[in-house]
Amino acid sequence: MKLIGILGSTGSIGNQALDIVRLNKNYQIEYLSCFSQVDEIICQTKEFHPKKICIIDRSKESILVDTFKNENIEILSGFEGLIEISKTNVDFMLNAIVGADGMKPSIIALENNIDLALANKESMVMAGWIIKEIQKKNESKIIPVDSEHSAIFQCLTGESKEDIKRIILTGSGGPFRERQIDTFHDIKLSEALNHPNWDMGSKITIDSATMMNKGLEYIEAYWLFGLPQNKIDIIIHPQSIIHSMVEFIDGSIKAQLSKPDMKGPIQYALSYPERISSEIESFNFIENNVLSFESPDLDKFPCIRLAKDALASGGSHQVVLNVANDLTVAKFLNQEISFNDIPVIIEDCLSCHSFIESPTLDEIDEISDWTKEYLNKKVSNV
Ligand code: NAD
Ligand code: MG
């Protein structure tokens, strides 16, 4: 029996993870968390019987206390509650929170020697250097949930790092791959939310439309696999069948393939180092007989360049990139800014901040606060 904690259990990844748990008797849910979806976490709690639950939105805490007053369930709330729940001793934590707030729970799990199934890519972008240091000091493992990183992780099983020539991150290209750049100013929210291959939460769906998602994944890959930037390539593969590849020094290339379904990488992270059977249907090569590839268009998708440059400049650039992206995406979702504003505002934040080489956690908080303040002022002046 594996004891699991799931943060962000009411989201797209969280719900798919619970679907997998529902079909397998080997998992026991120790804790769940959500931002404010109180009805959903009540249903999940009644079904999975966690020992602890946490809701970030404190105004909803009393509903949980009332609902479970006759049961032995610890109810926590707010960011402090999230930090507290992350210390719970489990076999692994699945971090399926969206955005920068996922970073600290990842760090707390790893510091407490708890293995981490990591969907929250923002953790590695915000604090990859801190996470690597913690991992040097203890045995905690990170099993990536992001499909590209899961693919690379699977391709690297049984291989040694010295034999890697390069890793190749694939990306679908998003909904605007074929759209003319001179019409980007007209992009509507509904168009950006309409991803061709994946059904995901709204923030990552917009990240896929701007292709910042691929930029964040590039940084995530750098920190997860410890390879220099010149050994990480991005290639567009519109069918999303090959989830990523590794090329070795002997010219051999390993790829991991399947129909685009996040249940594959989520289940792999849950069952690692074993594999368990799933309901995912066998891949049909004849029905899916077109696999094509192209280079990413950095003029159309400047967010990829911003992310690559932020990683090359290092430290605080990655924090500003991530926080500014979280905020601009939220403002685009709120229809306060246009699609084309997203990279422009992020670049402005990057060029105006005071650089710190390897920020500590306190400094990351300060840089985040500065970015929020600067960006909000900038947008309200537009
Ligand atoms: P989502 O928006 O569907 O769900 C996010 C979850 O986090 C919800 O349970 C929500 O209540 C909770 N949450 C939101 N804000 C929070 C905050 N400030 N503090 C604490 N909890 C908060 O998101 P998602 O699509 O499931 O994505 C989750 C993470 O997984 C993201 O980092 C995303 O990039 C990554 N990811 C998602 C997919 C996918 O298919 N959805 C694929 C690859 C990677
Ligand atoms: Mg991905």
Tab-separated table of C-alpha atoms and ligand atoms in Angstrom:
chain	number	residue	atom	x	y	z
A	1	MET	CA	0.000	0.000	0.000
A	2	LYS	CA	1.395	3.434	-0.989
A	3	LEU	CA	0.388	6.482	1.036
A	4	ILE	CA	-0.202	9.522	-1.200
A	5	GLY	CA	-0.892	13.194	-0.612
A	6	ILE	CA	-2.410	15.179	-3.491
A	7	LEU	CA	-2.150	18.960	-3.633
A	8	GLY	CA	-4.482	20.575	-6.145
A	9	SER	CA	-6.774	17.525	-6.133
A	10	THR	CA	-9.701	19.450	-7.672
A	11	GLY	CA	-7.790	20.403	-10.833
A	12	SER	CA	-7.284	18.658	-14.148
A	13	ILE	CA	-4.219	16.654	-13.030
A	14	GLY	CA	-5.593	16.108	-9.501
A	15	ASN	CA	-8.864	14.650	-10.776
A	16	GLN	CA	-7.120	12.385	-13.280
A	17	ALA	CA	-4.840	11.118	-10.493
A	18	LEU	CA	-7.919	10.296	-8.391
A	19	ASP	CA	-9.402	8.418	-11.381
A	20	ILE	CA	-6.275	6.233	-11.348
A	21	VAL	CA	-6.430	5.738	-7.570
A	22	ARG	CA	-10.107	4.753	-7.882
A	23	LEU	CA	-9.115	1.823	-10.129
A	24	ASN	CA	-6.183	0.626	-8.000
A	25	LYS	CA	-6.371	-0.814	-4.516
A	26	ASN	CA	-2.655	-0.127	-3.795
A	27	TYR	CA	-3.045	3.544	-2.909
A	28	GLN	CA	-4.275	5.213	0.236
A	29	ILE	CA	-4.976	8.965	0.089
A	30	GLU	CA	-3.566	10.681	3.191
A	31	TYR	CA	-4.394	14.276	2.269
A	32	LEU	CA	-6.036	16.453	-0.386
A	33	SER	CA	-5.998	20.195	-1.037
A	34	CYS	CA	-7.674	22.772	-3.232
A	35	PHE	CA	-7.866	26.518	-3.675
A	36	SER	CA	-11.590	27.158	-3.160
A	37	GLN	CA	-13.645	24.367	-4.788
A	38	VAL	CA	-15.334	23.383	-1.538
A	39	ASP	CA	-18.101	21.165	-2.975
A	40	GLU	CA	-15.622	19.184	-5.002
A	41	ILE	CA	-13.215	18.565	-2.124
A	42	ILE	CA	-16.155	17.479	0.073
A	43	CYS	CA	-17.111	14.844	-2.536
A	44	GLN	CA	-13.488	13.709	-2.836
A	45	THR	CA	-13.155	13.485	0.963
A	46	LYS	CA	-16.322	11.394	1.275
A	47	GLU	CA	-15.021	9.010	-1.380
A	48	PHE	CA	-11.306	8.741	-0.529
A	49	HIS	CA	-11.303	9.297	3.285
A	50	PRO	CA	-8.092	11.346	3.621
A	51	LYS	CA	-6.838	12.075	7.157
A	52	LYS	CA	-6.271	15.760	6.349
A	53	ILE	CA	-7.680	18.276	3.884
A	54	CYS	CA	-6.672	21.866	3.190
A	55	ILE	CA	-8.529	24.708	1.503
A	56	ILE	CA	-6.606	27.870	0.650
A	57	ASP	CA	-9.686	30.080	0.681
A	58	ARG	CA	-10.197	30.575	4.440
A	59	SER	CA	-13.748	31.852	3.961
A	60	LYS	CA	-14.771	28.291	3.040
A	61	GLU	CA	-13.057	26.545	5.952
A	62	SER	CA	-16.160	26.596	8.185
A	63	ILE	CA	-18.138	24.675	5.530
A	64	LEU	CA	-15.578	21.863	5.740
A	65	VAL	CA	-15.504	21.978	9.551
A	66	ASP	CA	-19.298	21.737	9.612
A	67	THR	CA	-19.526	18.954	7.043
A	68	PHE	CA	-16.967	16.750	8.773
A	69	LYS	CA	-17.669	17.651	12.429
A	70	ASN	CA	-18.395	14.022	13.320
A	71	GLU	CA	-15.383	12.619	11.530
A	72	ASN	CA	-11.750	12.334	12.416
A	73	ILE	CA	-10.440	14.595	9.641
A	74	GLU	CA	-7.964	17.386	10.255
A	75	ILE	CA	-9.046	20.525	8.409
A	76	LEU	CA	-6.467	23.137	7.502
A	77	SER	CA	-6.712	26.388	5.581
A	78	GLY	CA	-4.725	29.179	3.970
A	79	PHE	CA	-1.151	29.036	2.719
A	80	GLU	CA	0.038	28.159	6.261
A	81	GLY	CA	-2.281	25.146	6.178
A	82	LEU	CA	-0.837	24.118	2.825
A	83	ILE	CA	2.712	24.302	4.217
A	84	GLU	CA	1.643	22.262	7.258
A	85	ILE	CA	-0.068	19.546	5.237
A	86	SER	CA	2.998	19.260	2.974
A	87	LYS	CA	5.037	18.012	5.953
A	88	THR	CA	2.785	14.945	6.366
A	89	ASN	CA	4.733	11.719	6.146
A	90	VAL	CA	3.601	9.959	2.936
A	91	ASP	CA	5.277	7.706	0.371
A	92	PHE	CA	4.945	10.544	-2.071
A	93	MET	CA	3.261	13.857	-2.683
A	94	LEU	CA	1.635	14.608	-6.031
A	95	ASN	CA	1.990	18.353	-6.468
A	96	ALA	CA	-0.745	19.330	-8.959
A	97	ILE	CA	-1.076	22.965	-7.863
A	98	VAL	CA	-0.969	25.503	-10.685
A	99	GLY	CA	1.437	28.450	-10.564
A	100	ALA	CA	4.145	29.819	-8.294
A	101	ASP	CA	2.347	28.875	-5.064
A	102	GLY	CA	3.251	25.259	-5.792
A	103	MET	CA	6.943	25.928	-5.187
A	104	LYS	CA	7.085	25.874	-1.379
A	105	PRO	CA	5.119	22.625	-0.933
A	106	SER	CA	7.578	20.936	-3.359
A	107	ILE	CA	10.507	22.195	-1.316
A	108	ILE	CA	8.941	21.122	1.984
A	109	ALA	CA	8.233	17.601	0.721
A	110	LEU	CA	11.787	17.151	-0.544
A	111	GLU	CA	13.301	18.629	2.643
A	112	ASN	CA	11.306	16.068	4.618
A	113	ASN	CA	12.674	13.250	2.446
A	114	ILE	CA	9.307	12.719	0.776
A	115	ASP	CA	9.357	11.701	-2.883
A	116	LEU	CA	7.642	14.125	-5.230
A	117	ALA	CA	5.470	13.364	-8.259
A	118	LEU	CA	5.811	16.781	-9.853
A	119	ALA	CA	3.189	18.291	-12.137
A	120	ASN	CA	3.841	21.829	-10.877
A	121	LYS	CA	6.596	22.762	-13.357
A	122	GLU	CA	6.629	26.266	-11.859
A	123	SER	CA	8.494	24.793	-8.827
A	124	MET	CA	11.555	24.017	-10.956
A	125	VAL	CA	11.396	27.355	-12.784
A	126	MET	CA	11.150	29.369	-9.555
A	127	ALA	CA	13.704	27.440	-7.499
A	128	GLY	CA	15.508	24.734	-9.519
A	129	TRP	CA	18.853	25.579	-7.872
A	130	ILE	CA	17.402	25.264	-4.341
A	131	ILE	CA	15.662	21.985	-5.165
A	132	LYS	CA	18.879	20.497	-6.613
A	133	GLU	CA	20.760	21.436	-3.421
A	134	ILE	CA	18.142	19.707	-1.230
A	135	GLN	CA	18.329	16.603	-3.402
A	136	LYS	CA	22.121	16.474	-3.007
A	137	LYS	CA	21.668	16.314	0.772
A	138	ASN	CA	19.016	13.593	0.986
A	139	GLU	CA	17.503	10.689	-0.899
A	140	SER	CA	14.261	12.341	-2.024
A	141	LYS	CA	13.308	11.672	-5.634
A	142	ILE	CA	11.366	13.708	-8.181
A	143	ILE	CA	9.252	11.757	-10.662
A	144	PRO	CA	8.100	14.150	-13.379
A	145	VAL	CA	4.410	14.208	-14.329
A	146	ASP	CA	4.718	16.663	-17.225
A	147	SER	CA	4.361	14.363	-20.272
A	148	GLU	CA	7.608	15.534	-21.929
A	149	HIS	CA	9.683	15.079	-18.787
A	150	SER	CA	8.031	11.760	-18.014
A	151	ALA	CA	8.975	10.673	-21.551
A	152	ILE	CA	12.600	11.729	-21.072
A	153	PHE	CA	12.692	10.134	-17.603
A	154	GLN	CA	11.414	6.869	-19.101
A	155	CYS	CA	13.900	7.032	-22.012
A	156	LEU	CA	16.758	7.548	-19.525
A	157	THR	CA	15.924	4.479	-17.447
A	158	GLY	CA	18.966	2.220	-17.528
A	159	GLU	CA	21.123	4.834	-19.289
A	160	SER	CA	23.988	6.958	-17.996
A	161	LYS	CA	24.058	10.718	-18.203
A	162	GLU	CA	27.461	10.779	-19.955
A	163	ASP	CA	25.931	8.932	-22.912
A	164	ILE	CA	23.293	11.594	-23.619
A	165	LYS	CA	23.957	13.708	-26.707
A	166	ARG	CA	20.794	15.776	-26.319
A	167	ILE	CA	17.223	15.657	-25.168
A	168	ILE	CA	14.487	16.718	-27.566
A	169	LEU	CA	11.361	18.247	-26.041
A	170	THR	CA	8.373	17.974	-28.340
A	171	GLY	CA	5.462	20.408	-28.372
A	172	SER	CA	2.216	20.473	-30.351
A	173	GLY	CA	2.656	24.128	-31.309
A	174	GLY	CA	-0.687	24.993	-29.711
A	175	PRO	CA	-3.817	26.429	-31.376
A	176	PHE	CA	-1.978	29.227	-33.231
A	177	ARG	CA	0.789	27.245	-34.940
A	178	GLU	CA	-0.663	27.922	-38.382
A	179	ARG	CA	-2.219	31.326	-37.685
A	180	GLN	CA	-0.702	34.362	-39.404
A	181	ILE	CA	1.353	36.496	-37.035
A	182	ASP	CA	-0.321	39.729	-38.235
A	183	THR	CA	-3.659	38.477	-36.841
A	184	PHE	CA	-2.320	37.705	-33.352
A	185	HIS	CA	-3.560	41.077	-32.032
A	186	ASP	CA	-7.096	39.810	-32.686
A	187	ILE	CA	-6.807	36.556	-30.723
A	188	LYS	CA	-9.868	35.962	-28.576
A	189	LEU	CA	-9.821	34.277	-25.179
A	190	SER	CA	-12.090	31.485	-26.460
A	191	GLU	CA	-9.620	30.779	-29.292
A	192	ALA	CA	-6.661	30.644	-26.918
A	193	LEU	CA	-8.560	28.272	-24.610
A	194	ASN	CA	-9.177	25.839	-27.468
A	195	HIS	CA	-6.134	23.524	-27.437
A	196	PRO	CA	-6.035	21.084	-30.394
A	197	ASN	CA	-4.719	17.992	-28.509
A	198	TRP	CA	-4.917	18.389	-24.717
A	199	ASP	CA	-7.722	19.115	-22.252
A	200	MET	CA	-6.040	20.948	-19.341
A	201	GLY	CA	-6.520	23.662	-16.720
A	202	SER	CA	-6.965	27.208	-18.073
A	203	LYS	CA	-3.514	28.565	-17.082
A	204	ILE	CA	-1.495	25.850	-18.856
A	205	THR	CA	-3.882	26.051	-21.837
A	206	ILE	CA	-2.989	29.729	-22.295
A	207	ASP	CA	0.700	28.874	-21.715
A	208	SER	CA	0.375	26.383	-24.567
A	209	ALA	CA	-1.165	29.049	-26.814
A	210	THR	CA	1.685	31.522	-26.149
A	211	MET	CA	4.123	28.577	-26.074
A	212	MET	CA	5.463	29.836	-22.751
A	213	ASN	CA	4.579	26.299	-21.674
A	214	LYS	CA	7.422	24.982	-23.828
A	215	GLY	CA	9.718	27.670	-22.424
A	216	LEU	CA	8.855	26.700	-18.836
A	217	GLU	CA	9.365	23.039	-19.768
A	218	TYR	CA	12.767	23.865	-21.231
A	219	ILE	CA	13.801	25.355	-17.861
A	220	GLU	CA	12.165	22.442	-16.024
A	221	ALA	CA	14.174	19.973	-18.151
A	222	TYR	CA	17.407	21.845	-17.452
A	223	TRP	CA	16.961	21.506	-13.686
A	224	LEU	CA	15.482	18.001	-13.688
A	225	PHE	CA	18.056	16.353	-15.935
A	226	GLY	CA	21.134	18.484	-15.214
A	227	LEU	CA	22.176	19.009	-18.847
A	228	PRO	CA	23.607	22.213	-20.362
A	229	GLN	CA	21.299	24.346	-22.487
A	230	ASN	CA	23.058	23.329	-25.701
A	231	LYS	CA	21.934	19.738	-25.080
A	232	ILE	CA	18.235	20.619	-24.860
A	233	ASP	CA	16.290	21.108	-28.105
A	234	ILE	CA	12.662	21.986	-28.770
A	235	ILE	CA	10.878	20.586	-31.799
A	236	ILE	CA	7.270	21.059	-32.886
A	237	HIS	CA	5.364	17.826	-33.410
A	238	PRO	CA	1.697	18.757	-34.048
A	239	GLN	CA	0.231	15.268	-33.461
A	240	SER	CA	1.524	15.044	-29.826
A	241	ILE	CA	2.210	11.314	-30.220
A	242	ILE	CA	5.939	11.403	-29.441
A	243	HIS	CA	6.065	12.954	-25.977
A	244	SER	CA	9.822	13.624	-26.128
A	245	MET	CA	13.082	11.926	-27.099
A	246	VAL	CA	16.661	11.343	-26.006
A	247	GLU	CA	19.533	11.069	-28.473
A	248	PHE	CA	22.635	9.202	-27.281
A	249	ILE	CA	26.304	9.585	-28.278
A	250	ASP	CA	26.116	6.528	-30.533
A	251	GLY	CA	23.400	8.226	-32.631
A	252	SER	CA	20.596	6.072	-31.246
A	253	ILE	CA	17.379	7.908	-30.366
A	254	LYS	CA	14.808	6.698	-27.840
A	255	ALA	CA	11.294	8.145	-27.957
A	256	GLN	CA	8.245	7.574	-25.779
A	257	LEU	CA	4.922	7.457	-27.627
A	258	SER	CA	1.233	7.197	-26.908
A	259	LYS	CA	-1.996	8.994	-27.706
A	260	PRO	CA	-2.072	12.329	-25.857
A	261	ASP	CA	-3.560	11.352	-22.480
A	262	MET	CA	-2.137	12.736	-19.223
A	263	LYS	CA	-3.287	9.597	-17.408
A	264	GLY	CA	-0.206	7.859	-18.871
A	265	PRO	CA	2.465	10.051	-17.219
A	266	ILE	CA	0.383	10.531	-14.050
A	267	GLN	CA	0.026	6.781	-13.617
A	268	TYR	CA	3.715	6.194	-14.361
A	269	ALA	CA	4.641	8.654	-11.589
A	270	LEU	CA	2.194	6.965	-9.191
A	271	SER	CA	3.391	3.426	-9.885
A	272	TYR	CA	7.124	4.135	-10.382
A	273	PRO	CA	9.398	2.154	-10.386
A	274	GLU	CA	6.796	-0.403	-11.421
A	275	ARG	CA	4.312	-0.271	-14.265
A	276	ILE	CA	0.681	-1.219	-13.735
A	277	SER	CA	-1.917	-1.956	-16.389
A	278	SER	CA	-4.274	0.837	-17.422
A	279	GLU	CA	-7.423	1.419	-19.417
A	280	ILE	CA	-5.517	3.444	-22.027
A	281	GLU	CA	-6.203	1.752	-25.368
A	282	SER	CA	-3.363	0.307	-27.457
A	283	PHE	CA	-1.771	2.746	-29.850
A	284	ASN	CA	-2.840	2.251	-33.462
A	285	PHE	CA	0.047	3.098	-35.824
A	286	ILE	CA	-2.076	2.694	-38.943
A	287	GLU	CA	-4.720	5.175	-37.759
A	288	ASN	CA	-1.998	7.559	-36.549
A	289	ASN	CA	0.385	7.199	-39.474
A	290	VAL	CA	1.488	10.815	-39.801
A	291	LEU	CA	4.194	12.046	-37.458
A	292	SER	CA	5.541	15.413	-38.602
A	293	PHE	CA	8.099	17.841	-37.211
A	294	GLU	CA	8.996	21.500	-37.616
A	295	SER	CA	11.074	24.184	-35.894
A	296	PRO	CA	9.398	26.464	-33.359
A	297	ASP	CA	8.677	29.945	-34.745
A	298	LEU	CA	10.282	32.351	-32.262
A	299	ASP	CA	8.842	35.432	-34.007
A	300	LYS	CA	5.311	34.188	-33.454
A	301	PHE	CA	6.077	32.785	-30.027
A	302	PRO	CA	8.587	35.110	-28.321
A	303	CYS	CA	7.831	33.476	-24.939
A	304	ILE	CA	10.114	30.579	-25.902
A	305	ARG	CA	12.973	33.019	-26.435
A	306	LEU	CA	12.186	34.848	-23.178
A	307	ALA	CA	12.367	31.559	-21.259
A	308	LYS	CA	15.606	30.433	-22.917
A	309	ASP	CA	17.189	33.829	-22.221
A	310	ALA	CA	15.935	33.816	-18.616
A	311	LEU	CA	17.592	30.456	-18.049
A	312	ALA	CA	20.835	31.617	-19.700
A	313	SER	CA	20.884	34.768	-17.522
A	314	GLY	CA	20.030	32.567	-14.531
A	315	GLY	CA	18.761	33.153	-10.990
A	316	SER	CA	16.174	35.853	-10.517
A	317	HIS	CA	15.351	36.051	-14.245
A	318	GLN	CA	13.605	32.685	-13.916
A	319	VAL	CA	11.587	33.889	-10.912
A	320	VAL	CA	10.507	37.096	-12.666
A	321	LEU	CA	9.670	35.167	-15.854
A	322	ASN	CA	7.451	32.732	-13.951
A	323	VAL	CA	5.696	35.242	-11.699
A	324	ALA	CA	5.140	37.715	-14.543
A	325	ASN	CA	3.771	34.878	-16.669
A	326	ASP	CA	1.377	33.697	-13.927
A	327	LEU	CA	0.077	37.258	-13.593
A	328	THR	CA	-0.201	38.165	-17.257
A	329	VAL	CA	-2.009	34.893	-17.982
A	330	ALA	CA	-4.439	35.623	-15.125
A	331	LYS	CA	-5.012	39.115	-16.565
A	332	PHE	CA	-5.536	37.716	-20.075
A	333	LEU	CA	-8.034	35.173	-18.669
A	334	ASN	CA	-9.730	38.109	-16.963
A	335	GLN	CA	-9.733	39.969	-20.300
A	336	GLU	CA	-7.716	42.880	-18.864
A	337	ILE	CA	-4.906	42.559	-21.430
A	338	SER	CA	-4.549	41.202	-24.973
A	339	PHE	CA	-2.744	38.051	-26.115
A	340	ASN	CA	0.109	40.112	-27.607
A	341	ASP	CA	0.551	42.010	-24.308
A	342	ILE	CA	1.668	38.844	-22.501
A	343	PRO	CA	5.283	38.600	-23.807
A	344	VAL	CA	5.682	42.391	-23.932
A	345	ILE	CA	4.820	42.795	-20.243
A	346	ILE	CA	6.958	39.811	-19.183
A	347	GLU	CA	9.948	41.188	-21.105
A	348	ASP	CA	9.490	44.597	-19.504
A	349	CYS	CA	9.527	43.029	-16.008
A	350	LEU	CA	12.640	41.026	-16.877
A	351	SER	CA	14.543	44.040	-18.152
A	352	CYS	CA	13.646	46.280	-15.177
A	353	HIS	CA	14.281	43.975	-12.204
A	354	SER	CA	17.455	43.929	-10.081
A	355	PHE	CA	19.326	40.733	-10.836
A	356	ILE	CA	20.281	38.227	-8.100
A	357	GLU	CA	22.423	35.257	-9.108
A	358	SER	CA	21.061	32.356	-6.978
A	359	PRO	CA	18.283	33.813	-4.857
A	360	THR	CA	17.443	32.248	-1.489
A	361	LEU	CA	13.822	31.456	-0.639
A	362	ASP	CA	13.449	34.826	1.103
A	363	GLU	CA	14.890	36.580	-1.918
A	364	ILE	CA	12.522	34.634	-4.198
A	365	ASP	CA	9.636	36.011	-2.099
A	366	GLU	CA	11.015	39.543	-2.443
A	367	ILE	CA	11.511	39.195	-6.217
A	368	SER	CA	7.958	37.802	-6.537
A	369	ASP	CA	6.530	40.748	-4.566
A	370	TRP	CA	8.501	43.228	-6.674
A	371	THR	CA	7.272	41.608	-9.896
A	372	LYS	CA	3.624	41.680	-8.774
A	373	GLU	CA	3.843	45.311	-7.709
A	374	TYR	CA	5.705	46.462	-10.843
A	375	LEU	CA	3.423	44.551	-13.197
A	376	ASN	CA	0.180	45.685	-11.554
A	377	LYS	CA	1.312	49.316	-11.724
A	378	LYS	CA	2.334	48.898	-15.361
A	379	VAL	CA	-1.000	47.328	-16.383
A	380	SER	CA	-3.109	49.874	-14.529
A	381	ASN	CA	-1.232	52.630	-16.411
A	382	VAL	CA	-1.947	51.114	-19.855
B	1	NAD	P1	-5.930	23.322	-12.711
B	1	NAD	O1	-6.137	24.773	-12.762
B	1	NAD	O2	-6.885	22.428	-13.416
B	1	NAD	O3	-5.887	22.850	-11.170
B	1	NAD	C1	-5.065	23.486	-10.235
B	1	NAD	C2	-5.296	22.948	-8.846
B	1	NAD	O4	-4.516	23.743	-7.924
B	1	NAD	C3	-6.756	23.050	-8.347
B	1	NAD	O5	-7.017	21.989	-7.460
B	1	NAD	C4	-6.780	24.379	-7.594
B	1	NAD	O6	-7.776	24.399	-6.585
B	1	NAD	C5	-5.389	24.417	-6.977
B	1	NAD	N1	-4.855	25.776	-6.834
B	1	NAD	C6	-4.983	26.812	-7.705
B	1	NAD	N2	-4.346	27.902	-7.247
B	1	NAD	C7	-3.780	27.544	-6.077
B	1	NAD	C8	-2.981	28.249	-5.129
B	1	NAD	N3	-2.650	29.537	-5.307
B	1	NAD	N4	-2.569	27.577	-4.036
B	1	NAD	C9	-2.917	26.294	-3.824
B	1	NAD	N5	-3.682	25.575	-4.689
B	1	NAD	C10	-4.101	26.196	-5.801
B	1	NAD	O7	-4.427	23.049	-13.210
B	1	NAD	P2	-3.845	21.773	-13.971
B	1	NAD	O8	-4.089	21.923	-15.426
B	1	NAD	O9	-4.257	20.517	-13.281
B	1	NAD	O10	-2.272	22.007	-13.779
B	1	NAD	C11	-1.625	21.772	-12.553
B	1	NAD	C12	-0.122	21.792	-12.778
B	1	NAD	O11	0.218	20.691	-13.631
B	1	NAD	C13	0.391	23.049	-13.493
B	1	NAD	O12	1.650	23.383	-13.004
B	1	NAD	C14	0.499	22.616	-14.947
B	1	NAD	O13	1.482	23.343	-15.650
B	1	NAD	C15	0.927	21.153	-14.779
B	1	NAD	N6	0.558	20.311	-15.920
B	1	NAD	C16	-0.764	20.151	-16.225
B	1	NAD	C17	-1.111	19.355	-17.321
B	1	NAD	C18	-2.567	19.116	-17.654
B	1	NAD	O14	-2.851	18.312	-18.531
B	1	NAD	N7	-3.508	19.748	-16.990
B	1	NAD	C19	-0.114	18.750	-18.092
B	1	NAD	C20	1.216	18.944	-17.741
B	1	NAD	C21	1.548	19.724	-16.650
B	2	MG	MG	4.002	19.232	-20.883
